[in-house]
mmCIF file of C-alpha atoms and ligand atoms in Angstrom:
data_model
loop_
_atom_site.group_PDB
_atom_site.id
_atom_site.type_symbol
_atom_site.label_atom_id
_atom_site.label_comp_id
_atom_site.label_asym_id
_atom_site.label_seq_id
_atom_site.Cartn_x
_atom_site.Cartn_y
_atom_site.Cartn_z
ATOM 1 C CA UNK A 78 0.000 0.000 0.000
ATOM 2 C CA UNK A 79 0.748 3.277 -0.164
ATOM 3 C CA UNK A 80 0.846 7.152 0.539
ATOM 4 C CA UNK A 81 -0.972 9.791 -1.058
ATOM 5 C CA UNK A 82 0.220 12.930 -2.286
ATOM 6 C CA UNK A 83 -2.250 15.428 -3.367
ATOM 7 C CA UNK A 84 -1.690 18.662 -4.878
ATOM 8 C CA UNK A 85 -2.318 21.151 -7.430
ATOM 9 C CA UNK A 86 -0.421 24.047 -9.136
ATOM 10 C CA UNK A 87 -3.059 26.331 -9.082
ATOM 11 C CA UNK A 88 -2.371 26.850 -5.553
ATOM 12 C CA UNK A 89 0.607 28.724 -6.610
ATOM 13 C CA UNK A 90 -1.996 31.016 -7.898
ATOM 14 C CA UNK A 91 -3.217 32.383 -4.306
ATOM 15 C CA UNK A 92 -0.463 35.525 -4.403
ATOM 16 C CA UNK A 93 0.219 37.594 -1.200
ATOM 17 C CA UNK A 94 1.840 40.861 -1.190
ATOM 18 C CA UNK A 95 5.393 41.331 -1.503
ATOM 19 C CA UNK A 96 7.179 40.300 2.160
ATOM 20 C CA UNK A 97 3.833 38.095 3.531
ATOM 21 C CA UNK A 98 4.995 34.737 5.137
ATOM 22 C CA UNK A 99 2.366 32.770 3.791
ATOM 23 C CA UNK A 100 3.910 33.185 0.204
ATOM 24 C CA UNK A 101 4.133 31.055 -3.216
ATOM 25 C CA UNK A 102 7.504 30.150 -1.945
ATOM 26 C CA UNK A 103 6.781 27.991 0.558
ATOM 27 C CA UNK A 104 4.840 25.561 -2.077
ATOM 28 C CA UNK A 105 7.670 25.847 -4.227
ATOM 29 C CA UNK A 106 9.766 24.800 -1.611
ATOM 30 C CA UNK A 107 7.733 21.586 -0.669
ATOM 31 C CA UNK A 108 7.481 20.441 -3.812
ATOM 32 C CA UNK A 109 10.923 20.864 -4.569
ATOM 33 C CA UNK A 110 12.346 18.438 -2.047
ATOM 34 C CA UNK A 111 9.159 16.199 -2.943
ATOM 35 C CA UNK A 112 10.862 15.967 -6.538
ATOM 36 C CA UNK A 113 13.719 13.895 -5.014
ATOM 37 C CA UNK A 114 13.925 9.986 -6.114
ATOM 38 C CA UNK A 115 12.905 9.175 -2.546
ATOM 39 C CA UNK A 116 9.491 10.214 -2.988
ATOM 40 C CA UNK A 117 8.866 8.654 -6.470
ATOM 41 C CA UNK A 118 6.911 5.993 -5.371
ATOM 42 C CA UNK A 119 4.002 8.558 -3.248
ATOM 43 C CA UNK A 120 0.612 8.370 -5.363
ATOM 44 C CA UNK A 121 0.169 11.670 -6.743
ATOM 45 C CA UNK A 122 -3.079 12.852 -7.424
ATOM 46 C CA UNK A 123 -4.396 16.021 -8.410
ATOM 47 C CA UNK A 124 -6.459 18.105 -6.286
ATOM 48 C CA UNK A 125 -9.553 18.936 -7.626
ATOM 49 C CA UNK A 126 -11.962 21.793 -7.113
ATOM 50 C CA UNK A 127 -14.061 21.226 -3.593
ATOM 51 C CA UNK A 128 -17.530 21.629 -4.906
ATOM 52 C CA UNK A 129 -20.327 23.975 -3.139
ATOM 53 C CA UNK A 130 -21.580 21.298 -1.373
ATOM 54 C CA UNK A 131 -18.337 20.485 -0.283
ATOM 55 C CA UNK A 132 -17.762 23.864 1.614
ATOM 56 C CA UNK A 133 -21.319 24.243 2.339
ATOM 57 C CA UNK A 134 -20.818 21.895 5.388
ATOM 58 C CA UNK A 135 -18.710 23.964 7.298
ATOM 59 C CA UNK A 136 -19.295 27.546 5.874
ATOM 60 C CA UNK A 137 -22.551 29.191 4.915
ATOM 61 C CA UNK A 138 -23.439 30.463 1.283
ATOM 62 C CA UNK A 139 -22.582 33.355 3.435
ATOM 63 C CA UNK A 140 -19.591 32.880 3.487
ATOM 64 C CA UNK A 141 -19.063 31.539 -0.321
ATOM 65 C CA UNK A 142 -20.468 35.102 -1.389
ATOM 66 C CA UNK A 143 -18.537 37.284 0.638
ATOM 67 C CA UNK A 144 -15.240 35.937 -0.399
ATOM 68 C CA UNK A 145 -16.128 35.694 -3.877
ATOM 69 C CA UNK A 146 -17.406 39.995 -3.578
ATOM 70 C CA UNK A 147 -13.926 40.110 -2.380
ATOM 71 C CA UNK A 148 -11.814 38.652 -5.274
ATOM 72 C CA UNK A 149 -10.124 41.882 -7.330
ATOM 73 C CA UNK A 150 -9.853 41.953 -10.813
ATOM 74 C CA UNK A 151 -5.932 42.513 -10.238
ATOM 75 C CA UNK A 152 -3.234 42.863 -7.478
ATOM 76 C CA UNK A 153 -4.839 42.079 -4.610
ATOM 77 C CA UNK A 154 -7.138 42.960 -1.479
ATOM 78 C CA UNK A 155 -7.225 42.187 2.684
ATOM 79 C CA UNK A 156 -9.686 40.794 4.269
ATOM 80 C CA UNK A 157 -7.884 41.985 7.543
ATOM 81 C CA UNK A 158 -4.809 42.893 8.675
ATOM 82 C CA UNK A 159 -2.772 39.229 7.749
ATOM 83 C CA UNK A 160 -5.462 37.821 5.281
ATOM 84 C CA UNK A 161 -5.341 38.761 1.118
ATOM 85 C CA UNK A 162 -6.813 37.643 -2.094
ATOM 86 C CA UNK A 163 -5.496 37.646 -5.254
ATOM 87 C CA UNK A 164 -7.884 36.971 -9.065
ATOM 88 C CA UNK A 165 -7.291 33.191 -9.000
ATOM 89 C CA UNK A 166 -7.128 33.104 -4.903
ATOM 90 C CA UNK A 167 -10.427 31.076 -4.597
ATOM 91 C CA UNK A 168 -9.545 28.615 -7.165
ATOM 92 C CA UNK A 169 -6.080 27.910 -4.943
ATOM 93 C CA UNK A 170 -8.580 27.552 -1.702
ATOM 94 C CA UNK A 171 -10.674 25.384 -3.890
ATOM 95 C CA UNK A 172 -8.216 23.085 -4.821
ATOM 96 C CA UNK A 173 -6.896 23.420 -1.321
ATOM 97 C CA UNK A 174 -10.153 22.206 0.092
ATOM 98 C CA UNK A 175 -10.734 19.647 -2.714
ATOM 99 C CA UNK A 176 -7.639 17.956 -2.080
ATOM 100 C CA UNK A 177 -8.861 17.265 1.374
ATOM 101 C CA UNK A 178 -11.938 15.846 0.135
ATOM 102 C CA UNK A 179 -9.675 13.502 -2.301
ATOM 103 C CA UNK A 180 -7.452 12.423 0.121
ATOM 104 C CA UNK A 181 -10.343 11.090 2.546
ATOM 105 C CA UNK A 182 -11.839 9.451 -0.402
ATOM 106 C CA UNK A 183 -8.630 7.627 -1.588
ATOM 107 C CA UNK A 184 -7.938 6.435 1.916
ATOM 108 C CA UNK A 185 -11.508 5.600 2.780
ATOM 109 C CA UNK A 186 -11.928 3.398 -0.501
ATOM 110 C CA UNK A 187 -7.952 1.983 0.337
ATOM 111 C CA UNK A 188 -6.707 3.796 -2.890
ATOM 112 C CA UNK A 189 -3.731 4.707 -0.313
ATOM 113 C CA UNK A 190 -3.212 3.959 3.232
ATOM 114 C CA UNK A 191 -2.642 7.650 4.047
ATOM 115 C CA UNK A 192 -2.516 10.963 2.548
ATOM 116 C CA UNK A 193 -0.767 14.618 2.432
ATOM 117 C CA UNK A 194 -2.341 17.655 1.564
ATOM 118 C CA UNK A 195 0.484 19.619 -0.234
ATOM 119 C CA UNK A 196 -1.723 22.667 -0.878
ATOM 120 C CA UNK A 197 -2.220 26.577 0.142
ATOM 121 C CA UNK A 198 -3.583 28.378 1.288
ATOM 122 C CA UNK A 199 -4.089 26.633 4.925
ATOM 123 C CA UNK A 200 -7.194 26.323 6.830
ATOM 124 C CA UNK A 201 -7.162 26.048 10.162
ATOM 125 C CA UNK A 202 -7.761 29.641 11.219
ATOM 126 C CA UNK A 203 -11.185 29.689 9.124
ATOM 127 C CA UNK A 204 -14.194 29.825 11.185
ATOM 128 C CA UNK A 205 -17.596 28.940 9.812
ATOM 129 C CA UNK A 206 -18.597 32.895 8.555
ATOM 130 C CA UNK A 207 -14.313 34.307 8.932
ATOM 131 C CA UNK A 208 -11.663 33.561 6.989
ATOM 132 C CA UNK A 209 -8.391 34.896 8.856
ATOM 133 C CA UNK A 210 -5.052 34.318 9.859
ATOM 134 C CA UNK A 211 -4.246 33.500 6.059
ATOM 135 C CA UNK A 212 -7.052 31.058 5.760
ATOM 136 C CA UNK A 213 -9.821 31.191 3.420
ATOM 137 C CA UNK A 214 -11.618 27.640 3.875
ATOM 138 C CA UNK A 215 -11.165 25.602 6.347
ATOM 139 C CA UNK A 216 -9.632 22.753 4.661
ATOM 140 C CA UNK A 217 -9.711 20.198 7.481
ATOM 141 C CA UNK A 218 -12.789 20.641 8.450
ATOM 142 C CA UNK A 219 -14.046 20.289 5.075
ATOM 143 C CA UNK A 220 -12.309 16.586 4.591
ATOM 144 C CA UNK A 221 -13.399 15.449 8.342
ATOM 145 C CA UNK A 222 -17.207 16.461 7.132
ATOM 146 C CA UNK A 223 -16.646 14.564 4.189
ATOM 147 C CA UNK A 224 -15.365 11.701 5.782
ATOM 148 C CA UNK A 225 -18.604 11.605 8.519
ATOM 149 C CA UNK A 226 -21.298 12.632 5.746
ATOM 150 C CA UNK A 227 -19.834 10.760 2.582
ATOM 151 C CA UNK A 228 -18.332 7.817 4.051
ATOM 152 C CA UNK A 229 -20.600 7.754 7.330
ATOM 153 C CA UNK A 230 -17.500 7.633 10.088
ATOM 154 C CA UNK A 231 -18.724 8.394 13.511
ATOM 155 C CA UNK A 232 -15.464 9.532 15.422
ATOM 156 C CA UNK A 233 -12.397 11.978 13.514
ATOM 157 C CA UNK A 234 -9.898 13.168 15.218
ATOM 158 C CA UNK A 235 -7.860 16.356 14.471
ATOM 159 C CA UNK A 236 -4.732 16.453 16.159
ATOM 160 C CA UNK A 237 -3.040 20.178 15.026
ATOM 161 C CA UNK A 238 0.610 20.800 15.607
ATOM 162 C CA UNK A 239 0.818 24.402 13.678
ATOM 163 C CA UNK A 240 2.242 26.608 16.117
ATOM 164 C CA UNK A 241 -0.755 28.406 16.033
ATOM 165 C CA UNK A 242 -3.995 27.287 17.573
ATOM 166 C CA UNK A 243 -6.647 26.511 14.899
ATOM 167 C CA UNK A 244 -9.336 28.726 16.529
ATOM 168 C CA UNK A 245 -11.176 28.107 13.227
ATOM 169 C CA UNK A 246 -11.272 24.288 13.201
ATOM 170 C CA UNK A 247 -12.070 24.823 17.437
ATOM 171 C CA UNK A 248 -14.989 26.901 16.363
ATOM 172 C CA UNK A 249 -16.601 24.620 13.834
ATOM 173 C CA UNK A 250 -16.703 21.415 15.903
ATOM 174 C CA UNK A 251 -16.742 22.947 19.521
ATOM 175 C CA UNK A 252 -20.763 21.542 19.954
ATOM 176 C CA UNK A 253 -19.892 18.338 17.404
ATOM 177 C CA UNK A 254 -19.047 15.520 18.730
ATOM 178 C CA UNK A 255 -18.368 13.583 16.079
ATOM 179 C CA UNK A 256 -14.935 15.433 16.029
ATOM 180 C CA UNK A 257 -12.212 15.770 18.493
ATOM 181 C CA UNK A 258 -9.699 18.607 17.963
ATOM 182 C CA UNK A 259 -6.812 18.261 20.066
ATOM 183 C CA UNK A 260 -3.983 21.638 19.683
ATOM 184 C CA UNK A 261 -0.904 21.855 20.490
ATOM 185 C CA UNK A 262 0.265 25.657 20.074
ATOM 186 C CA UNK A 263 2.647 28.127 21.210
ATOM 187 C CA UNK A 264 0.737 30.560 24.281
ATOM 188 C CA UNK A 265 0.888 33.726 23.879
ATOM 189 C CA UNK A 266 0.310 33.724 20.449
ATOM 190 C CA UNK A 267 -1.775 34.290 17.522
ATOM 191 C CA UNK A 268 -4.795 34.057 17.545
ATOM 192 C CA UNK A 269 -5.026 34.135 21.311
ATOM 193 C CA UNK A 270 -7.652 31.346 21.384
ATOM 194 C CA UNK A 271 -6.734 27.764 22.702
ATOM 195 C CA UNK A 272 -6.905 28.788 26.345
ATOM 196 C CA UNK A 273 -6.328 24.888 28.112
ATOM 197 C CA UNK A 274 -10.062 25.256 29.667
ATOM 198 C CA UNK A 275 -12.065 25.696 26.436
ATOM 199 C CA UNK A 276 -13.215 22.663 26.376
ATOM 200 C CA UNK A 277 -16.115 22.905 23.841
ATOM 201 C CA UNK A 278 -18.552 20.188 24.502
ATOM 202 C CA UNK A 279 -15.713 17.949 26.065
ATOM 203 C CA UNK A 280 -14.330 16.955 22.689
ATOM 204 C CA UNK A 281 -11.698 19.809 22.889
ATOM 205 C CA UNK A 282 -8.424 19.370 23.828
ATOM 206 C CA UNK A 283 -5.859 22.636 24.036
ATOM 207 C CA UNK A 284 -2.584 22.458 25.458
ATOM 208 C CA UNK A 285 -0.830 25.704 25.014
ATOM 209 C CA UNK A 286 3.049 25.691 25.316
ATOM 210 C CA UNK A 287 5.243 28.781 26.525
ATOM 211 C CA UNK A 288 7.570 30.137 24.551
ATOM 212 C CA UNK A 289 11.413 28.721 24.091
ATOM 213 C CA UNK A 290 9.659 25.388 25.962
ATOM 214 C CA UNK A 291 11.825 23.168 23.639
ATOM 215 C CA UNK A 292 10.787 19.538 22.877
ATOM 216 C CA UNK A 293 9.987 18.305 26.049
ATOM 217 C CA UNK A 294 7.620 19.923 26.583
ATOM 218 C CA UNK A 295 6.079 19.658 23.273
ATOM 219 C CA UNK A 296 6.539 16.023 23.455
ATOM 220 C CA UNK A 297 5.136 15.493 27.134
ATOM 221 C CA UNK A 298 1.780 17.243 25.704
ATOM 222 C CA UNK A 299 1.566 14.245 23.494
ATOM 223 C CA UNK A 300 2.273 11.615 25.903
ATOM 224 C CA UNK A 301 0.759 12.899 28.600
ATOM 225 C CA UNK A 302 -2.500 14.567 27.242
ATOM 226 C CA UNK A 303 -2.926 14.164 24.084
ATOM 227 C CA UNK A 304 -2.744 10.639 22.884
ATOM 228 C CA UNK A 305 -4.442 9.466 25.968
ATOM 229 C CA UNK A 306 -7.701 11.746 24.899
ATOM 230 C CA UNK A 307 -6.794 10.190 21.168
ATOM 231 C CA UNK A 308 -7.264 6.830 22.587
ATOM 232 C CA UNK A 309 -10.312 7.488 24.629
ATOM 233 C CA UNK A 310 -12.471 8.676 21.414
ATOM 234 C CA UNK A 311 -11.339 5.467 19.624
ATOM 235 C CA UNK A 312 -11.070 7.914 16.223
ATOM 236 C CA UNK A 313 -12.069 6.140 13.040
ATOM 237 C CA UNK A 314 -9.851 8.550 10.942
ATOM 238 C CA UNK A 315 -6.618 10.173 12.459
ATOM 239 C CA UNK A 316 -6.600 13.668 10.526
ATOM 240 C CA UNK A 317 -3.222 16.012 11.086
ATOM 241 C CA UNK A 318 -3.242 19.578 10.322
ATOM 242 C CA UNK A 319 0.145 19.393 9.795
ATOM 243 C CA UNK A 320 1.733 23.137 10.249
ATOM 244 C CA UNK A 321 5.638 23.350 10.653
ATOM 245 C CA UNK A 322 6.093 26.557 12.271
ATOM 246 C CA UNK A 323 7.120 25.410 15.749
ATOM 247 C CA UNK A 324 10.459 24.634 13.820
ATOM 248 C CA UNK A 325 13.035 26.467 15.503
ATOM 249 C CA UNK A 326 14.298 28.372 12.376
ATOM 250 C CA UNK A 327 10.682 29.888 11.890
ATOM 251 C CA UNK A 328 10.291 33.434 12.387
ATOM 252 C CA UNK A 329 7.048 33.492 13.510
ATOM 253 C CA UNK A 330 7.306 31.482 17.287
ATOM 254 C CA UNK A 331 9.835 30.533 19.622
ATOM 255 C CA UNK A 332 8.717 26.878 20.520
ATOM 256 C CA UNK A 333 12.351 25.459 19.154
ATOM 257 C CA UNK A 334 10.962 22.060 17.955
ATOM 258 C CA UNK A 335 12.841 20.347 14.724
ATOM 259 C CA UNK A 336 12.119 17.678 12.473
ATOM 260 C CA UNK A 337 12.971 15.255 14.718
ATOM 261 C CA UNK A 338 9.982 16.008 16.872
ATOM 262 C CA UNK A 339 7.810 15.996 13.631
ATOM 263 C CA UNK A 340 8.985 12.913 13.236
ATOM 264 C CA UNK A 341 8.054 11.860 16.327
ATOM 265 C CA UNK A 342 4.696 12.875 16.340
ATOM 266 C CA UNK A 343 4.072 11.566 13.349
ATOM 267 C CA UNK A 344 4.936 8.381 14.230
ATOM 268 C CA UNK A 345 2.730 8.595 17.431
ATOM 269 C CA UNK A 346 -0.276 9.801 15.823
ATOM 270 C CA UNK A 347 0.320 6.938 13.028
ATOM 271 C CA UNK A 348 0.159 4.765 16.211
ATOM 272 C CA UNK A 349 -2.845 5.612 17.406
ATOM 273 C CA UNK A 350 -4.562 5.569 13.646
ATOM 274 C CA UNK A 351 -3.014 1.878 13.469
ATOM 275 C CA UNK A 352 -4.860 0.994 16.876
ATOM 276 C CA UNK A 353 -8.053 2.579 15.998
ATOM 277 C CA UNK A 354 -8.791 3.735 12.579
ATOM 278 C CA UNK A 355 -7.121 0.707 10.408
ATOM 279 C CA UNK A 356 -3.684 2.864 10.142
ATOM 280 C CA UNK A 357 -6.025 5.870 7.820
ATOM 281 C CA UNK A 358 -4.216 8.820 8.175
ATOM 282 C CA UNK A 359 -4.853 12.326 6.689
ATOM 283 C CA UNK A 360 -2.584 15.056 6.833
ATOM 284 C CA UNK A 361 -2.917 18.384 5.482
ATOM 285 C CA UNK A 362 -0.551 21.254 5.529
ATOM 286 C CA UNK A 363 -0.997 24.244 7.781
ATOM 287 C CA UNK A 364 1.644 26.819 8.455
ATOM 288 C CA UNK A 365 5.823 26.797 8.266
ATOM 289 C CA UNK A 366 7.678 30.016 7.149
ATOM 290 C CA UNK A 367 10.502 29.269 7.339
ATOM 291 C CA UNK A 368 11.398 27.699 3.635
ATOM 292 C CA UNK A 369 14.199 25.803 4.577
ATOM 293 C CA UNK A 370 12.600 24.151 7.539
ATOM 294 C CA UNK A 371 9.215 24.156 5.866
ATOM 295 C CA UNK A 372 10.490 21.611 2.936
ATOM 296 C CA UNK A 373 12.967 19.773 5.443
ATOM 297 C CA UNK A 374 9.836 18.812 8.201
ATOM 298 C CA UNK A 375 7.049 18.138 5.471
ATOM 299 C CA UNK A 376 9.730 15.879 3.871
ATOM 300 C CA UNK A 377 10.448 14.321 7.232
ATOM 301 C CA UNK A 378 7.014 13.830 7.948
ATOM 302 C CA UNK A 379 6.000 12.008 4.421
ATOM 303 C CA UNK A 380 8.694 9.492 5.036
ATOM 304 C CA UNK A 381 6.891 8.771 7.944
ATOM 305 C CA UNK A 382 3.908 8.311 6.154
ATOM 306 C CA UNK A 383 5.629 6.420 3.661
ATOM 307 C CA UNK A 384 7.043 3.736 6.337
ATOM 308 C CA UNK A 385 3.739 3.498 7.989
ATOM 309 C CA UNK A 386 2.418 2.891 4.531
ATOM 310 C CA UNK A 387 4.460 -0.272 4.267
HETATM 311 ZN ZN1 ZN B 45 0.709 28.503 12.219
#
């Protein structure tokens, strides 16, 4: 069996002012080291367009118009401070949504044991009527609504690692309990949501992290809170929004984690997917601005997906 790899180049296509982190740079960069001869042998699909209904499960036609009344005809425009269009920015968050309906598909149907989104923009800070924090749809939300209303799983799990906490993916679930969203996240931070007592409707878990805490601390999280909650909701589909920027080279937190600790957690959430879920694993890329570290971590964390692949 295998991994998935699921992508599109029209998500080069979402373009953010000169100097902006989340930049066409950073795709560049991860598909760059994905070229090597080690990763021949992913699946590589291409993303297609999330449909209406697709997006319509976690954001309102609300929402769909308001971004669309947004799109310029050239250059581009905020939507707050951090957040821009571009023309062809929906058809990126499209594809970036669409790729996380794929991948669920694939590995539902056993197309691929488990799959990466390689795709911007990211998601995670999209709440059901905001997109924010460079996110436009809320791409893992979209694929772990897919997975419950297409394929009829009862328990996903979203374990996020960005450095930030997904306040958008927290809002959409916080009264569904068909999802758990566990966060791991650097405190203070962006967005300043992810507080350890919101709770939602006990299918929340936050740990927030101080700055410069360093691996340990980052990896006691997991052992100590966070796979034990993993294993108490029995998840039929391990999802990972999978954001890099806790890497110690990124300029946008001071956590100090490397790819080892990716690795790690990889491995430990691939554990926990193998126990419950029949080893289906979906991972979709978040945040990392750092290019270097960026390529070297999502590279680091496919061949984990690879070897859990078999
Ligand atoms: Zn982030």
């Amino acid at each position: 069996m295998t991994t998935a790899l699921i992508s599109h180049p029209d998500c080069y296509e979402h373009v953010t002012p000169d100097g902006h982190p989340e930049c066409v740079d950073r795709l560049r960069a991860v598909d760059a080291v994905l070229c090597s001869e080690e990763f021949m042998h992913l699946l590589r699909a291409p993303a297609p367009l999330a449909e209406d209904a697709h997006l319509l499960r976690c954001h309102p036609q609300s929402h769909l118009d308001r971004l669309a009344a947004a799109i310029p005809q050239a250059g581009d425009r905020a939507l707050d401070s951090d957040t821009f269009v571009s023309p062809l920015s929906l058809r990126a968050a499209r594809r970036a949504a669409g790729a996380n309906v794929l991948a669920v598909d694939m590995v539902m149907a056993g197309e691929a044991n488990n799959a990466f989104c390689a795709t911007r923009p990211p998601g995670h800070h999209a709440e059901t009527t905001r997109a924010m924090g460079f996110c436009l749809f809320n791409n893992a939300a979209v694929g772990a609504l897919h997975a419950i209303e297409r394929h009829g799983l009862h328990r996903v799990a979203i374990m996020d690692f960005d450095v930030h906490h997904g306040n958008g993916t927290q809002e959409i679930f916080e009264r569904d309990g068909r999802v758990f969203y566990a966060s791991t996240h650097e405190w203070p931070l962006y967005p300043g949501t992810g507080a350890a007592h919101e709770r939602g409707a006990g299918n929340i878990l936050n740990v927030p992290l101080e700055g410069m805490s360093g691996p340990d601390a980052f990896r006691e999280a997991f052992t100590g809170q966070v796979l034990p909650a993993l294993r108490r909701f029995r998840p039929e589909l391990m999802y990972i929004s999978a954001g890099f920027d806790a890497h110690a080279r990124d300029p946008l937190s001071t956590i100090q984690l490397s790819e080892r600790d990716f690795v790690w957690a990889t491995h430990a959430l691939c554990d926990v997917a193998d126990e419950f879920a029949g080893g289906r694993v979906v991972s979709t890329l978040e945040g990392g601005y750092d290019l270097e570290a960026l390529a070297r971590s999502t590279a680091a964390h496919l061949r984990v997906l690879m070897e859990r692949a078999g």
